[in-house]
XYZ file of C-alpha atoms in Angstrom:
414
model
C -33.049 -12.205 17.991
C -33.511 -16.219 17.298
C -34.600 -15.044 13.728
C -31.334 -12.719 13.177
C -29.303 -15.732 14.633
C -30.760 -18.127 11.947
C -30.207 -15.494 9.287
C -27.083 -14.905 9.904
C -25.745 -18.531 10.407
C -27.693 -18.912 6.755
C -25.490 -16.676 5.388
C -22.231 -17.483 7.024
C -22.752 -21.067 6.126
C -22.524 -20.024 2.440
C -19.296 -18.059 3.364
C -17.549 -20.842 5.271
C -18.948 -23.921 3.332
C -19.609 -22.933 -0.232
C -16.897 -19.841 -0.508
C -19.400 -17.464 -1.489
C -17.926 -13.955 -1.052
C -19.593 -11.748 1.612
C -20.524 -9.219 -0.457
C -22.421 -11.628 -2.632
C -24.608 -13.675 -0.089
C -26.621 -10.515 0.535
C -27.729 -10.348 -3.178
C -31.812 -10.990 -2.948
C -31.651 -11.098 0.919
C -33.771 -8.566 2.985
C -31.549 -8.837 5.655
C -31.975 -7.180 9.040
C -29.272 -4.922 10.144
C -28.461 -7.295 13.207
C -27.993 -10.213 11.068
C -25.600 -7.893 8.946
C -23.976 -7.073 12.096
C -23.664 -10.617 13.234
C -22.225 -11.794 9.979
C -19.524 -9.327 9.175
C -18.853 -9.286 13.005
C -18.176 -12.921 12.990
C -15.820 -12.486 10.017
C -13.949 -9.499 11.575
C -13.228 -11.452 14.686
C -12.899 -14.964 13.226
C -9.313 -15.722 14.414
C -10.370 -14.476 18.077
C -13.380 -16.715 18.101
C -11.676 -19.673 16.651
C -9.152 -19.437 19.393
C -11.623 -19.081 22.271
C -13.950 -21.897 21.249
C -10.729 -24.285 20.610
C -10.461 -23.847 24.427
C -13.783 -24.747 25.146
C -14.966 -27.601 22.577
C -12.921 -30.842 23.400
C -13.949 -32.122 19.916
C -15.085 -30.203 16.820
C -18.563 -30.153 16.346
C -20.485 -30.226 12.861
C -19.821 -27.164 10.721
C -23.648 -25.936 11.198
C -22.978 -25.995 14.908
C -19.723 -24.233 14.830
C -21.329 -21.472 12.856
C -23.715 -20.766 15.123
C -21.331 -20.962 18.372
C -19.269 -18.364 16.445
C -22.486 -16.297 16.023
C -23.353 -16.560 19.780
C -19.808 -16.138 20.794
C -19.610 -12.718 18.822
C -23.251 -11.860 20.230
C -21.679 -12.347 23.841
C -18.738 -10.445 23.334
C -19.635 -7.719 21.435
C -23.430 -6.727 21.749
C -24.017 -4.647 24.408
C -27.779 -4.067 24.196
C -28.841 -7.676 24.895
C -28.341 -9.577 28.105
C -25.999 -12.631 27.909
C -28.811 -15.179 29.135
C -30.773 -14.033 26.284
C -28.378 -14.659 23.616
C -27.494 -18.030 25.260
C -31.352 -19.093 25.218
C -32.166 -17.927 21.565
C -29.050 -19.649 20.341
C -30.080 -22.852 22.049
C -33.596 -22.488 20.442
C -31.846 -21.745 17.183
C -29.497 -25.050 17.103
C -32.956 -26.849 17.665
C -34.689 -24.882 14.860
C -31.698 -26.020 12.502
C -32.654 -29.524 13.052
C -29.474 -30.154 15.456
C -31.315 -30.406 18.803
C -28.843 -33.080 19.988
C -26.376 -30.510 20.216
C -28.359 -28.071 22.368
C -26.468 -28.729 25.695
C -23.173 -28.512 24.396
C -24.129 -25.385 22.786
C -25.642 -24.176 25.960
C -22.649 -25.287 28.219
C -20.003 -23.562 25.611
C -21.887 -20.232 25.217
C -22.549 -19.839 28.962
C -18.722 -20.636 29.620
C -17.932 -17.328 27.228
C -20.538 -15.699 28.832
C -18.675 -16.152 32.079
C -15.169 -15.141 30.597
C -14.317 -18.735 31.516
C -11.474 -18.644 28.830
C -7.871 -17.312 28.401
C -6.456 -14.742 25.740
C -2.846 -14.342 25.087
C -0.799 -11.908 27.012
C 1.139 -9.212 25.434
C 4.202 -10.429 24.378
C 3.167 -13.892 23.425
C 3.736 -15.119 19.908
C 0.249 -15.006 19.061
C -0.857 -12.228 21.072
C -1.179 -9.595 18.023
C -2.693 -12.152 15.987
C -5.506 -13.081 18.473
C -5.585 -9.274 19.593
C -6.558 -8.008 16.164
C -8.156 -11.068 14.884
C -5.995 -11.630 11.876
C -4.142 -14.890 10.766
C -0.804 -14.864 12.526
C 1.065 -15.268 9.225
C -0.262 -11.932 7.669
C 0.528 -10.131 10.982
C 4.025 -11.477 10.894
C 4.193 -10.400 7.212
C 3.125 -7.098 8.092
C 5.586 -6.605 10.698
C 8.515 -7.649 8.351
C 7.522 -5.523 5.497
C 6.392 -2.538 7.024
C 7.831 -2.695 10.875
C 5.973 -3.346 13.989
C 4.500 0.418 14.427
C 3.164 0.720 11.097
C 1.951 -2.565 11.053
C 0.082 -1.999 14.409
C -1.461 1.239 12.994
C -2.951 -0.824 10.196
C -4.365 -3.254 12.301
C -6.048 -0.673 14.513
C -7.625 1.345 11.612
C -11.265 0.578 11.546
C -11.846 2.855 8.382
C -14.986 4.783 8.348
C -18.779 4.508 7.243
C -18.379 7.077 4.884
C -18.639 5.964 0.737
C -16.482 7.662 -1.649
C -17.976 9.595 -4.504
C -16.270 9.866 -8.171
C -18.295 12.502 -10.193
C -19.004 11.774 -13.564
C -17.411 14.516 -15.424
C -19.561 13.944 -18.354
C -22.820 15.188 -16.731
C -21.708 17.009 -13.854
C -18.740 18.205 -11.583
C -17.672 18.110 -7.964
C -18.936 21.677 -7.144
C -22.305 21.187 -8.489
C -22.750 17.588 -6.513
C -21.551 19.509 -3.315
C -23.942 22.154 -3.808
C -26.751 19.563 -3.937
C -25.366 18.012 -0.587
C -25.527 21.342 1.105
C -28.792 22.061 -0.031
C -30.104 18.829 1.316
C -28.045 19.685 4.659
C -25.901 16.433 3.872
C -22.443 16.281 5.255
C -19.467 15.669 3.239
C -15.658 15.905 3.098
C -13.922 16.426 -0.143
C -11.135 13.660 -0.828
C -7.666 13.932 -1.816
C -8.559 12.761 -5.252
C -11.005 15.108 -6.157
C -13.826 12.794 -5.006
C -16.520 13.276 -2.188
C -16.682 11.523 1.058
C -20.173 11.059 2.498
C -23.054 8.524 3.687
C -25.285 6.756 1.656
C -28.319 8.708 1.581
C -31.595 8.464 -0.671
C -30.119 11.265 -2.471
C -26.625 9.682 -3.339
C -28.419 6.396 -4.129
C -30.545 8.900 -6.793
C -27.598 10.308 -8.132
C -25.623 6.736 -8.505
C -28.774 5.368 -10.277
C -28.711 8.469 -12.438
C -25.039 8.156 -13.384
C -23.880 11.445 -11.997
C -21.647 9.612 -9.641
C -20.164 6.419 -9.144
C -18.829 4.492 -5.760
C -14.971 4.378 -6.251
C -12.376 3.936 -3.483
C -9.881 6.940 -3.478
C -7.243 4.134 -4.203
C -8.613 3.320 -7.143
C -9.183 6.558 -8.590
C -5.709 7.426 -7.794
C -4.358 4.260 -9.969
C -6.158 5.971 -13.007
C -4.475 9.634 -11.923
C -1.459 7.628 -12.225
C -2.380 6.449 -15.858
C -3.750 10.064 -16.899
C -4.562 9.295 -20.564
C -5.680 12.330 -22.585
C -6.310 13.378 -26.235
C -7.129 11.092 -29.122
C -5.442 8.045 -27.535
C -6.192 4.222 -27.442
C -6.292 2.902 -23.878
C -6.265 -1.023 -22.861
C -7.856 -2.043 -19.274
C -6.450 -5.441 -18.989
C -8.522 -6.779 -16.169
C -11.512 -4.256 -16.419
C -14.577 -5.612 -14.092
C -16.638 -4.134 -12.890
C -15.423 -1.307 -14.974
C -14.458 1.904 -12.739
C -11.090 2.163 -14.036
C -12.134 2.034 -17.618
C -14.914 4.389 -17.421
C -12.674 6.973 -15.748
C -10.003 6.508 -18.082
C -12.801 7.149 -20.634
C -13.778 10.430 -19.083
C -9.998 11.412 -18.701
C -9.582 10.983 -22.331
C -12.971 11.651 -23.773
C -11.756 11.785 -27.462
C -9.996 8.474 -27.294
C -11.186 4.872 -27.012
C -11.049 2.175 -24.257
C -10.943 -1.477 -24.779
C -12.101 -3.097 -21.632
C -11.327 -6.534 -21.119
C -12.262 -9.354 -18.979
C -12.140 -13.103 -19.153
C -15.521 -13.952 -17.869
C -18.623 -13.352 -19.687
C -21.001 -12.510 -16.702
C -18.073 -9.991 -15.306
C -18.002 -8.403 -18.758
C -21.574 -7.828 -18.507
C -20.815 -5.524 -15.156
C -18.576 -3.754 -17.263
C -21.490 -3.059 -20.188
C -23.823 -2.002 -17.359
C -21.451 0.258 -15.617
C -20.690 1.846 -19.007
C -24.139 2.446 -19.595
C -25.183 3.946 -16.482
C -22.276 6.332 -16.573
C -22.925 7.339 -20.108
C -19.302 6.048 -21.203
C -20.273 5.336 -25.114
C -15.992 5.644 -25.922
C -15.508 1.952 -24.270
C -15.662 -1.083 -25.678
C -16.112 -4.207 -23.606
C -14.016 -7.225 -25.094
C -13.849 -10.984 -23.834
C -10.031 -11.695 -23.450
C -7.600 -13.446 -21.041
C -5.135 -11.296 -19.978
C -2.801 -13.905 -19.182
C -3.128 -15.271 -23.137
C -1.302 -13.148 -25.376
C -3.538 -11.136 -28.156
C -2.192 -10.812 -31.345
C -4.496 -7.935 -32.503
C -3.482 -6.108 -29.352
C 0.004 -5.970 -30.173
C 1.656 -2.592 -30.198
C -1.505 -0.992 -30.447
C -2.047 1.031 -27.339
C -0.995 4.308 -25.964
C -2.130 3.405 -22.628
C -2.287 0.140 -20.858
C -3.646 -0.252 -17.393
C -2.836 -3.587 -15.998
C -5.035 -3.686 -12.624
C -4.251 -7.282 -12.207
C -5.855 -9.860 -10.221
C -4.475 -10.346 -6.814
C -5.041 -11.316 -3.196
C -6.714 -8.429 -2.167
C -5.244 -8.140 1.184
C -5.409 -4.524 1.050
C -9.115 -4.371 1.249
C -9.555 -6.912 4.405
C -11.596 -4.169 6.247
C -14.121 -4.095 3.875
C -13.904 -7.459 3.147
C -12.935 -9.473 6.128
C -13.669 -12.940 4.506
C -10.689 -12.339 2.449
C -8.523 -14.715 4.544
C -11.146 -16.989 4.341
C -10.921 -16.968 0.583
C -6.757 -17.014 0.266
C -4.163 -18.015 2.316
C -0.696 -17.162 2.304
C -0.056 -19.574 -0.455
C -1.938 -17.281 -2.521
C 0.856 -14.726 -2.646
C 2.969 -16.706 -4.890
C 0.352 -18.423 -6.856
C -0.791 -15.012 -7.949
C 2.335 -13.319 -8.608
C 3.416 -15.572 -11.252
C -0.072 -14.817 -13.031
C 0.565 -11.254 -12.708
C 4.031 -11.859 -14.356
C 2.328 -13.265 -17.236
C 0.142 -10.383 -17.374
C 2.923 -7.992 -17.377
C 4.628 -9.651 -20.100
C 1.760 -9.403 -22.439
C 1.025 -5.996 -21.431
C 4.308 -4.695 -22.464
C 3.793 -6.016 -25.977
C 0.652 -4.299 -26.517
C 2.187 -0.826 -25.970
C 3.307 1.457 -28.345
C 6.927 2.492 -28.036
C 6.572 5.395 -25.655
C 3.333 4.497 -24.254
C 2.565 4.274 -20.839
C 1.746 1.177 -18.363
C 0.185 1.655 -14.962
C 0.588 -1.449 -13.025
C -1.711 -1.831 -9.961
C -2.863 -4.085 -7.186
C -5.455 -3.695 -3.994
C -2.854 -5.975 -1.931
C 0.176 -5.421 0.311
C 3.221 -7.615 0.081
C 6.390 -7.240 -2.010
C 5.945 -10.373 -4.049
C 2.637 -8.985 -5.599
C 4.118 -5.217 -5.773
C 7.471 -4.066 -5.599
C 9.236 -7.352 -7.353
C 6.852 -6.962 -10.025
C 7.658 -3.642 -10.234
C 11.436 -4.675 -10.753
C 10.138 -7.444 -13.318
C 8.583 -4.917 -15.172
C 11.971 -2.931 -15.618
C 13.593 -6.298 -16.830
C 11.371 -6.358 -19.354
C 12.285 -2.828 -21.000
C 9.935 -0.628 -18.960
C 11.291 2.426 -17.657
C 9.654 4.016 -14.239
C 8.329 7.323 -14.590
C 6.853 9.737 -11.891
C 3.138 9.653 -11.513
C 1.205 12.895 -12.072
C -0.581 12.316 -8.601
C -0.926 14.554 -5.606
C 1.493 12.590 -3.448
C 5.199 12.328 -3.685
C 6.548 9.289 -5.576
C 9.187 7.972 -7.556
C 7.244 5.861 -9.793
C 5.784 3.728 -7.382
C 3.467 4.265 -4.458
C 2.563 1.659 -1.658
C -0.882 2.889 0.281
C -1.605 1.154 3.493
C -5.138 0.637 4.599
C -5.865 3.807 6.643
C -8.891 6.198 6.774
C -10.648 6.066 3.698
C -7.572 4.437 1.660
C -7.862 0.616 0.572
C -4.313 -0.985 0.506
C -2.849 -0.141 -2.837
C 0.193 -0.519 -4.781
C 0.554 1.808 -8.084
C 3.520 1.693 -10.164
C 3.708 4.030 -13.695
C 6.300 3.039 -16.790
C 7.050 4.286 -19.790
C 8.328 1.851 -23.140
C-alpha cells in the first residue's frame, strides 16, 4: 500500500505544484491500478477533501504533506477493501519515506480523526452543500444552476459517465459493420452510438485496431461537431485549431476528394496531427503552423468550410479531466471568450462567400458558447440548421451525460 501511496503523491505533486495535466503525468509511468485510482480519486473529490482537512488542520501543512493527507483522506473515505488502521499506518510510514518525518505525528492525528469521522459536512440547504456534496467548486455549481436550472445541474453533477470508449471507424479502410462483426467474433460487448460509432471497452483487440488505424478514439460530441460541418466533394476545408487532429482527419474522410488544412500554433502539437494523419492514412490533410488569433492573408476567402473548434475552458469534460478546475478558474471564461472572438473574426474572412463555418467548444457556459454564436451573427454569418440526428436551430448545447462530453456546436453560412 505504501508504494502506491508514494507513487500517487509523486504524480499529484506534478499536477498540484507543476500544473501538469493529469492525463500527461502518466506518460512513461508504469503506474499501478491502485495509484491511478488514488490520483483520480483525489482530483475528483478535491473540494470535499479540502473542506474536511480545513476543519482538522489548524495550520496549513507543507504542500507534500498536504498532498499525502489528501491521498490518505480519499483512501479512508472511498477504499472499502483496506482497513482504516492500515491506511493510517502506511501514510505515516510514507511521510517518513518522503523525508518529512517531523510531520508523522500530525499526519497520524489528522487521518485518525478522518477514520473516526470526526468532521462535519454541510447539511442540505446550506449554501455550500451542493459544492461539497458533489465536490465541485462553488462558483461552478452556482453557474450550472443559473444557466440550466437546479434539476439539470444536479443531473450533470450526479452523472459519472461510463467506462466505455467511443470508437470511430476509419471509413478509408473499414466500416462499422465490419468492426462490429469482428467484436462479435471475439465475444466483445459493444453498443452502436448515436453518431455511427461504437461504444465498447478497451481490450487488446481494440488496441490493435487503433494501432492499425482501423478505428480511433473520438468522443461522440467531437464526432457530432464534424458531422455538423458536413464537408463533401472537391472542397477546401480549414481546421483552425486542429491538434491532436481528430476533427481534421474525420473531415478528410467525409470529403475524400477535398483538401484539409489543419492548423495549430504549437510545433509539438502539430506533430501530434501529423502522427494522427499517418496512422489514419489521411493523405489529404496538410498540417500548417499557424496562430488562429492572428490573421493569415494567404487564407483570405479561400475555404469552402471552416472548423473553429476553439481553445476553451474545457469544463464540459470535467468527468474525464477532473483536474480542469485546478488548471482553470472562473476568470478563465472571460479571458478565453475574448480569444475565441478573435478567432471568429479571422475565420469569417477565410470563408468563401456561401461557405460554411462550424464553431464548437467543449465547455458549458454562455460567454464561450451562445454569446459567441451571437457575435458570429454580428460578423455577418447566418445561422443554419445542422445536418445531425438531433433537433437544432443551428446551435446545440450538449450537457455532459452518459457517453456525451459537454459541448456547444453552431453552424453558420457566409
